[in-house]
Amino acid sequence: MTSLHTLRRKAVNAVMLSLTGLCTFAAAGTLVFILGYLFVHGAKDLSLDFFTKLPTPVGETGGGMANAIVGSAKLLLIAMLVGVPIGFLGGVYLAEFGGATFSFLVRYVTDLLNGVPSIVIGIFAYTLIVLPQKHFSTIAGGLALGVMMIPIAVRSTEEFLRAVPASLREGAMALGASRTKSILTVVIPAAKNGIMTGIMLNLARVAGETAPLLFTSFSNRFWSPGWEQPTAALPVMIFTYAISPYEDWHQQAWAAGFVLLMLVLSVNIIARLLLAKRKHVAR
Amino acid sequence: MQASAPKSQMELTMPTPTNSSALGASEGTSASTIKLSATDLNFHYGSFQALHGISMKIYANRVTAFIGPSGCGKSTFLRTLNRLNEAVRNTRVDGTVLLDGQDIHDIEVSELRRRVGMVFQRSNPFPKSIFENVAYGLRINGMASNRARLREAVEQSLRRAALWDEVKDKLNQSAYGLSGGQQQRLCIARALAVNPEVLLLDEPCSALDPIATAKIEDLIFQLKDSCTIVIVTHNMQQAARVADFTGFFLLGRLIEFDGTTVIFKNPAKKETEDYVTGRFG
Amino acid sequence: MAATSTPLAGSGPSRSARSFIERLRSGDQVAHAITLAAAASILLLTGLLVYELFIHSSETRAKFGWSFLFTQTWDPVADEYGALPFIYGTLVSSALALLIGIPLGVGAAIFLAELAPPKISDALTFLIELLAAVPSVIYGLLGIFVLVPLLRIVEPAIRSVLGWTPLFQGPFYGVSLFSAGVVLSVMIVPFIISISREVIRAVPADQREAALALGATRWEATWDVVIPYAKSGILGSIFLALARSLGETMAVTMVIGNDPKIKASLFAPGYSIAAVIANEFTEATGDIYTSALIELGLVLFGLTIVINALARALVATGNRGGNA
């Protein structure tokens, strides 16, 4: 009751509230710092060569990471072919067809798969493809990334389909459309934009994955012809170059880091702005 | 934000024309002192004006009820009396509210809220034990110097809220184990623990069954000896049963304020009559 | 349903047969089957993952049994494998990450949910959620070239304050368990913030108001009432963050020091499960070596699955609302 008591409470109030503000600005400031630092250190070594030339051997300056950029694109293509159909159809099942028990199981296992560390997914692709074939390959790396895409593809598809108002569905069915027809012609088109942005975000996420590629697609100093050979990928190059002892490789790592970060963040920003009307983004 | 009216004004200013007629006379309250007095109170949510020039006197140790259709501003007005509306973003209040003659904006806000307690529409016990719910206000306000005093104060509050006998054996259990009516009485006990001079009740029975409602109404009768009570209700019979004074709100304006019997039997305004006779609409 | 076109008087069997054919024709049955197959394949895939990890680690499981988890030797030359140093490094670096990350994350979540005006809160949350999208190899890059040099500078200061404890003794090379914990904390803060903010926002306004109406200050209302109300959801976000940090590979690999020894000091280099798999898998010659690494993968899998399941259960109860 004393004023001293009140004074102390007010002081605690002010101090703690300011501290929470400080925490927030520290967290948000980290992003600004990361962006700024990569821009300063990465952008300056970026030239056209980076996008068009192969890496040079140690000691020779210059060169680029053209093979890694193409390699990443090939890996993402396979990942999409693996992850999107399964994830999308699984999501349609959960949103439109699923019964209670089996759907619960599917959701539970999907969440479980989403929580599996990426390095473990790498082991999985290794035992499944690399081990029997006895060589590293683009396909194995793509499969690993594809498996990583599945859980989020399922959950975001389900979420966007569920967001389609029941009245639209019922409207189509009232006109005599079968369930499938109403899903194909009304529900999915209505959810299309959301699902597509979900896939973009999903791709951006696996585009930065390194761990599952280390012993699946491995790496390659040269162009990787076809799909059966090991290939370079941008994130793996960043890792290899960063832990190397060579100064000019470090510079290349910064440049590659800058490119990767710009790609991932711009996709994220665009997708999140497109989804801004919806409150929640599946993680 | 604050007001312009000098404090001395409040003793003299006579109510707006609506409540001039035999203020309180019908209830025999002429001797009562004024506990709270609002003068020309306006309230805005963003660009929407929710209250228009409300002036009213609330008498000590009496029950004052606010009635009116949903959205008429009765709850908003109630929440200006303990400055709880300030916790809502983008709001603005002007006009004066005096508590015992002192502007409530001159009282330190936590002190004001200790003196003017509040019970909400939905019972909202904290996710703590029954004991800790009641003890919370005592603890933060530094009102219990030791464990024994705290226990004593908690027991006394629970007794005042007519809940002690039902919960004395399970004080350490979660408050969520109680029935709806018990939870609401627990919230009343929680508010009473810090010895408020005024108790604001915001539709306290709207979620309760008739038996639980009757218990709360009994409680209101008992509490008025020690507290000034202001109750918002959508239930006109309830206002008629418990209140000494009643104010009728419509579209953010106080249409009429008078003794409860006057409001229900012989209202001065057409709108009031239409509302209390059920012809409103 | 499609069966409505059949007269009600129709006998049971023929009616259901008709409706089946109709549904088949309209594609409902086919669509159901296709999507069901996709959903089932997720279960199969996950089952296969567990099976593969299990089968390919059979050699070490047979050779070392449970002692694999409790021995400290990691000697590929002598084919002696024990997982303890990696389990230790994984748990300690993650614990450190939580120690730093929880106050920061929950503090920021409180600010964003309770104090900041909605527009500013949304903008800051947007920035913070972008942090979660930054690839971990980028965190590793910054870890090696920014954090490690920085820690070398502040290390004497930390040592002068905390050097008396065994946790901060011995030489400091820059790469260490401590560095790994710091990098991880930066990586998990966005997760804690974005989930905790949501659960704090979901606390009913009348809880907060009840506390304020008793004379509580803003902080008291938040700390005594809102946070306890939201605690299971916040705890869930912390467990989710923990699962992330346990399985985090690249950033940790780049700064932890990669030394399979258990040392009391956080300043000493260490090793984590994910890091040893990343570093040694391609060099693993011999089946037992590979099998040991895959068994480590199995251990990591088990660890994260348990933590994740706990997290999801907690977030789910948190969303259901109040519980004392």
JSON list of N, CA, C and O in Angstrom, two decimals, chain B residues 94-121:
[
{"chain": "B", "resi": 94, "resn": "ASP", "atom": "N", "xyz": [-13.28, 12.25, -23.08]},
{"chain": "B", "resi": 94, "resn": "ASP", "atom": "CA", "xyz": [-13.22, 13.58, -22.47]},
{"chain": "B", "resi": 94, "resn": "ASP", "atom": "C", "xyz": [-14.45, 13.81, -21.61]},
{"chain": "B", "resi": 94, "resn": "ASP", "atom": "O", "xyz": [-15.45, 13.10, -21.73]},
{"chain": "B", "resi": 95, "resn": "GLY", "atom": "N", "xyz": [-14.35, 14.79, -20.75]},
{"chain": "B", "resi": 95, "resn": "GLY", "atom": "CA", "xyz": [-15.37, 14.94, -19.71]},
{"chain": "B", "resi": 95, "resn": "GLY", "atom": "C", "xyz": [-14.75, 14.55, -18.39]},
{"chain": "B", "resi": 95, "resn": "GLY", "atom": "O", "xyz": [-13.60, 14.14, -18.34]},
{"chain": "B", "resi": 96, "resn": "THR", "atom": "N", "xyz": [-15.51, 14.69, -17.31]},
{"chain": "B", "resi": 96, "resn": "THR", "atom": "CA", "xyz": [-14.95, 14.43, -15.99]},
{"chain": "B", "resi": 96, "resn": "THR", "atom": "C", "xyz": [-15.68, 13.29, -15.31]},
{"chain": "B", "resi": 96, "resn": "THR", "atom": "O", "xyz": [-16.90, 13.17, -15.44]},
{"chain": "B", "resi": 97, "resn": "VAL", "atom": "N", "xyz": [-14.93, 12.50, -14.57]},
{"chain": "B", "resi": 97, "resn": "VAL", "atom": "CA", "xyz": [-15.54, 11.57, -13.64]},
{"chain": "B", "resi": 97, "resn": "VAL", "atom": "C", "xyz": [-14.87, 11.81, -12.30]},
{"chain": "B", "resi": 97, "resn": "VAL", "atom": "O", "xyz": [-13.64, 11.83, -12.22]},
{"chain": "B", "resi": 98, "resn": "LEU", "atom": "N", "xyz": [-15.69, 12.06, -11.27]},
{"chain": "B", "resi": 98, "resn": "LEU", "atom": "CA", "xyz": [-15.12, 12.30, -9.95]},
{"chain": "B", "resi": 98, "resn": "LEU", "atom": "C", "xyz": [-15.45, 11.12, -9.05]},
{"chain": "B", "resi": 98, "resn": "LEU", "atom": "O", "xyz": [-16.58, 10.63, -9.04]},
{"chain": "B", "resi": 99, "resn": "LEU", "atom": "N", "xyz": [-14.46, 10.68, -8.31]},
{"chain": "B", "resi": 99, "resn": "LEU", "atom": "CA", "xyz": [-14.67, 9.65, -7.28]},
{"chain": "B", "resi": 99, "resn": "LEU", "atom": "C", "xyz": [-14.43, 10.34, -5.95]},
{"chain": "B", "resi": 99, "resn": "LEU", "atom": "O", "xyz": [-13.32, 10.82, -5.70]},
{"chain": "B", "resi": 100, "resn": "ASP", "atom": "N", "xyz": [-15.45, 10.41, -5.11]},
{"chain": "B", "resi": 100, "resn": "ASP", "atom": "CA", "xyz": [-15.38, 11.18, -3.85]},
{"chain": "B", "resi": 100, "resn": "ASP", "atom": "C", "xyz": [-14.84, 12.58, -4.11]},
{"chain": "B", "resi": 100, "resn": "ASP", "atom": "O", "xyz": [-14.02, 13.09, -3.35]},
{"chain": "B", "resi": 101, "resn": "GLY", "atom": "N", "xyz": [-15.26, 13.16, -5.20]},
{"chain": "B", "resi": 101, "resn": "GLY", "atom": "CA", "xyz": [-14.87, 14.54, -5.48]},
{"chain": "B", "resi": 101, "resn": "GLY", "atom": "C", "xyz": [-13.52, 14.69, -6.15]},
{"chain": "B", "resi": 101, "resn": "GLY", "atom": "O", "xyz": [-13.13, 15.80, -6.51]},
{"chain": "B", "resi": 102, "resn": "GLN", "atom": "N", "xyz": [-12.79, 13.59, -6.34]},
{"chain": "B", "resi": 102, "resn": "GLN", "atom": "CA", "xyz": [-11.48, 13.70, -6.97]},
{"chain": "B", "resi": 102, "resn": "GLN", "atom": "C", "xyz": [-11.55, 13.16, -8.39]},
{"chain": "B", "resi": 102, "resn": "GLN", "atom": "O", "xyz": [-12.14, 12.10, -8.63]},
{"chain": "B", "resi": 103, "resn": "ASP", "atom": "N", "xyz": [-10.94, 13.89, -9.33]},
{"chain": "B", "resi": 103, "resn": "ASP", "atom": "CA", "xyz": [-10.95, 13.45, -10.72]},
{"chain": "B", "resi": 103, "resn": "ASP", "atom": "C", "xyz": [-10.23, 12.09, -10.83]},
{"chain": "B", "resi": 103, "resn": "ASP", "atom": "O", "xyz": [-9.11, 11.95, -10.34]},
{"chain": "B", "resi": 104, "resn": "ILE", "atom": "N", "xyz": [-10.88, 11.13, -11.48]},
{"chain": "B", "resi": 104, "resn": "ILE", "atom": "CA", "xyz": [-10.26, 9.79, -11.53]},
{"chain": "B", "resi": 104, "resn": "ILE", "atom": "C", "xyz": [-8.97, 9.80, -12.35]},
{"chain": "B", "resi": 104, "resn": "ILE", "atom": "O", "xyz": [-8.15, 8.90, -12.20]},
{"chain": "B", "resi": 105, "resn": "HIS", "atom": "N", "xyz": [-8.79, 10.80, -13.18]},
{"chain": "B", "resi": 105, "resn": "HIS", "atom": "CA", "xyz": [-7.53, 10.85, -13.92]},
{"chain": "B", "resi": 105, "resn": "HIS", "atom": "C", "xyz": [-6.40, 11.42, -13.08]},
{"chain": "B", "resi": 105, "resn": "HIS", "atom": "O", "xyz": [-5.25, 11.38, -13.49]},
{"chain": "B", "resi": 106, "resn": "ASP", "atom": "N", "xyz": [-6.75, 11.95, -11.90]},
{"chain": "B", "resi": 106, "resn": "ASP", "atom": "CA", "xyz": [-5.71, 12.42, -10.99]},
{"chain": "B", "resi": 106, "resn": "ASP", "atom": "C", "xyz": [-5.31, 11.33, -10.00]},
{"chain": "B", "resi": 106, "resn": "ASP", "atom": "O", "xyz": [-4.37, 11.49, -9.23]},
{"chain": "B", "resi": 107, "resn": "ILE", "atom": "N", "xyz": [-6.06, 10.22, -10.03]},
{"chain": "B", "resi": 107, "resn": "ILE", "atom": "CA", "xyz": [-5.73, 9.11, -9.13]},
{"chain": "B", "resi": 107, "resn": "ILE", "atom": "C", "xyz": [-4.84, 8.14, -9.89]},
{"chain": "B", "resi": 107, "resn": "ILE", "atom": "O", "xyz": [-5.09, 7.87, -11.07]},
{"chain": "B", "resi": 108, "resn": "GLU", "atom": "N", "xyz": [-3.81, 7.65, -9.26]},
{"chain": "B", "resi": 108, "resn": "GLU", "atom": "CA", "xyz": [-2.92, 6.68, -9.89]},
{"chain": "B", "resi": 108, "resn": "GLU", "atom": "C", "xyz": [-3.78, 5.50, -10.33]},
{"chain": "B", "resi": 108, "resn": "GLU", "atom": "O", "xyz": [-4.61, 5.00, -9.57]},
{"chain": "B", "resi": 109, "resn": "VAL", "atom": "N", "xyz": [-3.58, 5.02, -11.59]},
{"chain": "B", "resi": 109, "resn": "VAL", "atom": "CA", "xyz": [-4.57, 4.13, -12.18]},
{"chain": "B", "resi": 109, "resn": "VAL", "atom": "C", "xyz": [-4.73, 2.82, -11.42]},
{"chain": "B", "resi": 109, "resn": "VAL", "atom": "O", "xyz": [-5.85, 2.32, -11.23]},
{"chain": "B", "resi": 110, "resn": "SER", "atom": "N", "xyz": [-3.63, 2.25, -10.90]},
{"chain": "B", "resi": 110, "resn": "SER", "atom": "CA", "xyz": [-3.82, 0.99, -10.19]},
{"chain": "B", "resi": 110, "resn": "SER", "atom": "C", "xyz": [-4.52, 1.22, -8.85]},
{"chain": "B", "resi": 110, "resn": "SER", "atom": "O", "xyz": [-5.26, 0.36, -8.37]},
{"chain": "B", "resi": 111, "resn": "GLU", "atom": "N", "xyz": [-4.29, 2.39, -8.26]},
{"chain": "B", "resi": 111, "resn": "GLU", "atom": "CA", "xyz": [-5.01, 2.74, -7.02]},
{"chain": "B", "resi": 111, "resn": "GLU", "atom": "C", "xyz": [-6.51, 2.91, -7.31]},
{"chain": "B", "resi": 111, "resn": "GLU", "atom": "O", "xyz": [-7.37, 2.43, -6.57]},
{"chain": "B", "resi": 112, "resn": "LEU", "atom": "N", "xyz": [-6.81, 3.59, -8.41]},
{"chain": "B", "resi": 112, "resn": "LEU", "atom": "CA", "xyz": [-8.21, 3.78, -8.80]},
{"chain": "B", "resi": 112, "resn": "LEU", "atom": "C", "xyz": [-8.90, 2.42, -8.98]},
{"chain": "B", "resi": 112, "resn": "LEU", "atom": "O", "xyz": [-10.00, 2.19, -8.49]},
{"chain": "B", "resi": 113, "resn": "ARG", "atom": "N", "xyz": [-8.20, 1.53, -9.69]},
{"chain": "B", "resi": 113, "resn": "ARG", "atom": "CA", "xyz": [-8.83, 0.24, -9.98]},
{"chain": "B", "resi": 113, "resn": "ARG", "atom": "C", "xyz": [-8.92, -0.63, -8.73]},
{"chain": "B", "resi": 113, "resn": "ARG", "atom": "O", "xyz": [-9.76, -1.51, -8.66]},
{"chain": "B", "resi": 114, "resn": "ARG", "atom": "N", "xyz": [-8.05, -0.40, -7.75]},
{"chain": "B", "resi": 114, "resn": "ARG", "atom": "CA", "xyz": [-8.21, -1.11, -6.49]},
{"chain": "B", "resi": 114, "resn": "ARG", "atom": "C", "xyz": [-9.48, -0.61, -5.79]},
{"chain": "B", "resi": 114, "resn": "ARG", "atom": "O", "xyz": [-10.24, -1.37, -5.22]},
{"chain": "B", "resi": 115, "resn": "ARG", "atom": "N", "xyz": [-9.70, 0.70, -5.88]},
{"chain": "B", "resi": 115, "resn": "ARG", "atom": "CA", "xyz": [-10.87, 1.26, -5.18]},
{"chain": "B", "resi": 115, "resn": "ARG", "atom": "C", "xyz": [-12.17, 1.01, -5.93]},
{"chain": "B", "resi": 115, "resn": "ARG", "atom": "O", "xyz": [-13.25, 1.00, -5.33]},
{"chain": "B", "resi": 116, "resn": "VAL", "atom": "N", "xyz": [-12.08, 0.87, -7.25]},
{"chain": "B", "resi": 116, "resn": "VAL", "atom": "CA", "xyz": [-13.27, 0.61, -8.06]},
{"chain": "B", "resi": 116, "resn": "VAL", "atom": "C", "xyz": [-13.12, -0.77, -8.71]},
{"chain": "B", "resi": 116, "resn": "VAL", "atom": "O", "xyz": [-12.48, -0.91, -9.74]},
{"chain": "B", "resi": 117, "resn": "GLY", "atom": "N", "xyz": [-13.68, -1.78, -8.08]},
{"chain": "B", "resi": 117, "resn": "GLY", "atom": "CA", "xyz": [-13.52, -3.14, -8.57]},
{"chain": "B", "resi": 117, "resn": "GLY", "atom": "C", "xyz": [-14.47, -3.46, -9.70]},
{"chain": "B", "resi": 117, "resn": "GLY", "atom": "O", "xyz": [-15.42, -2.71, -9.96]},
{"chain": "B", "resi": 118, "resn": "MET", "atom": "N", "xyz": [-14.20, -4.58, -10.38]},
{"chain": "B", "resi": 118, "resn": "MET", "atom": "CA", "xyz": [-15.05, -4.90, -11.53]},
{"chain": "B", "resi": 118, "resn": "MET", "atom": "C", "xyz": [-15.25, -6.41, -11.68]},
{"chain": "B", "resi": 118, "resn": "MET", "atom": "O", "xyz": [-14.34, -7.20, -11.45]},
{"chain": "B", "resi": 119, "resn": "VAL", "atom": "N", "xyz": [-16.46, -6.78, -12.07]},
{"chain": "B", "resi": 119, "resn": "VAL", "atom": "CA", "xyz": [-16.77, -8.18, -12.38]},
{"chain": "B", "resi": 119, "resn": "VAL", "atom": "C", "xyz": [-17.32, -8.20, -13.81]},
{"chain": "B", "resi": 119, "resn": "VAL", "atom": "O", "xyz": [-18.11, -7.34, -14.19]},
{"chain": "B", "resi": 120, "resn": "PHE", "atom": "N", "xyz": [-16.88, -9.19, -14.57]},
{"chain": "B", "resi": 120, "resn": "PHE", "atom": "CA", "xyz": [-17.14, -9.16, -16.01]},
{"chain": "B", "resi": 120, "resn": "PHE", "atom": "C", "xyz": [-18.32, -10.05, -16.40]},
{"chain": "B", "resi": 120, "resn": "PHE", "atom": "O", "xyz": [-18.81, -10.85, -15.62]},
{"chain": "B", "resi": 121, "resn": "GLN", "atom": "N", "xyz": [-18.68, -9.90, -17.67]},
{"chain": "B", "resi": 121, "resn": "GLN", "atom": "CA", "xyz": [-19.84, -10.60, -18.22]},
{"chain": "B", "resi": 121, "resn": "GLN", "atom": "C", "xyz": [-19.69, -12.11, -18.15]},
{"chain": "B", "resi": 121, "resn": "GLN", "atom": "O", "xyz": [-20.53, -12.80, -17.62]}
]
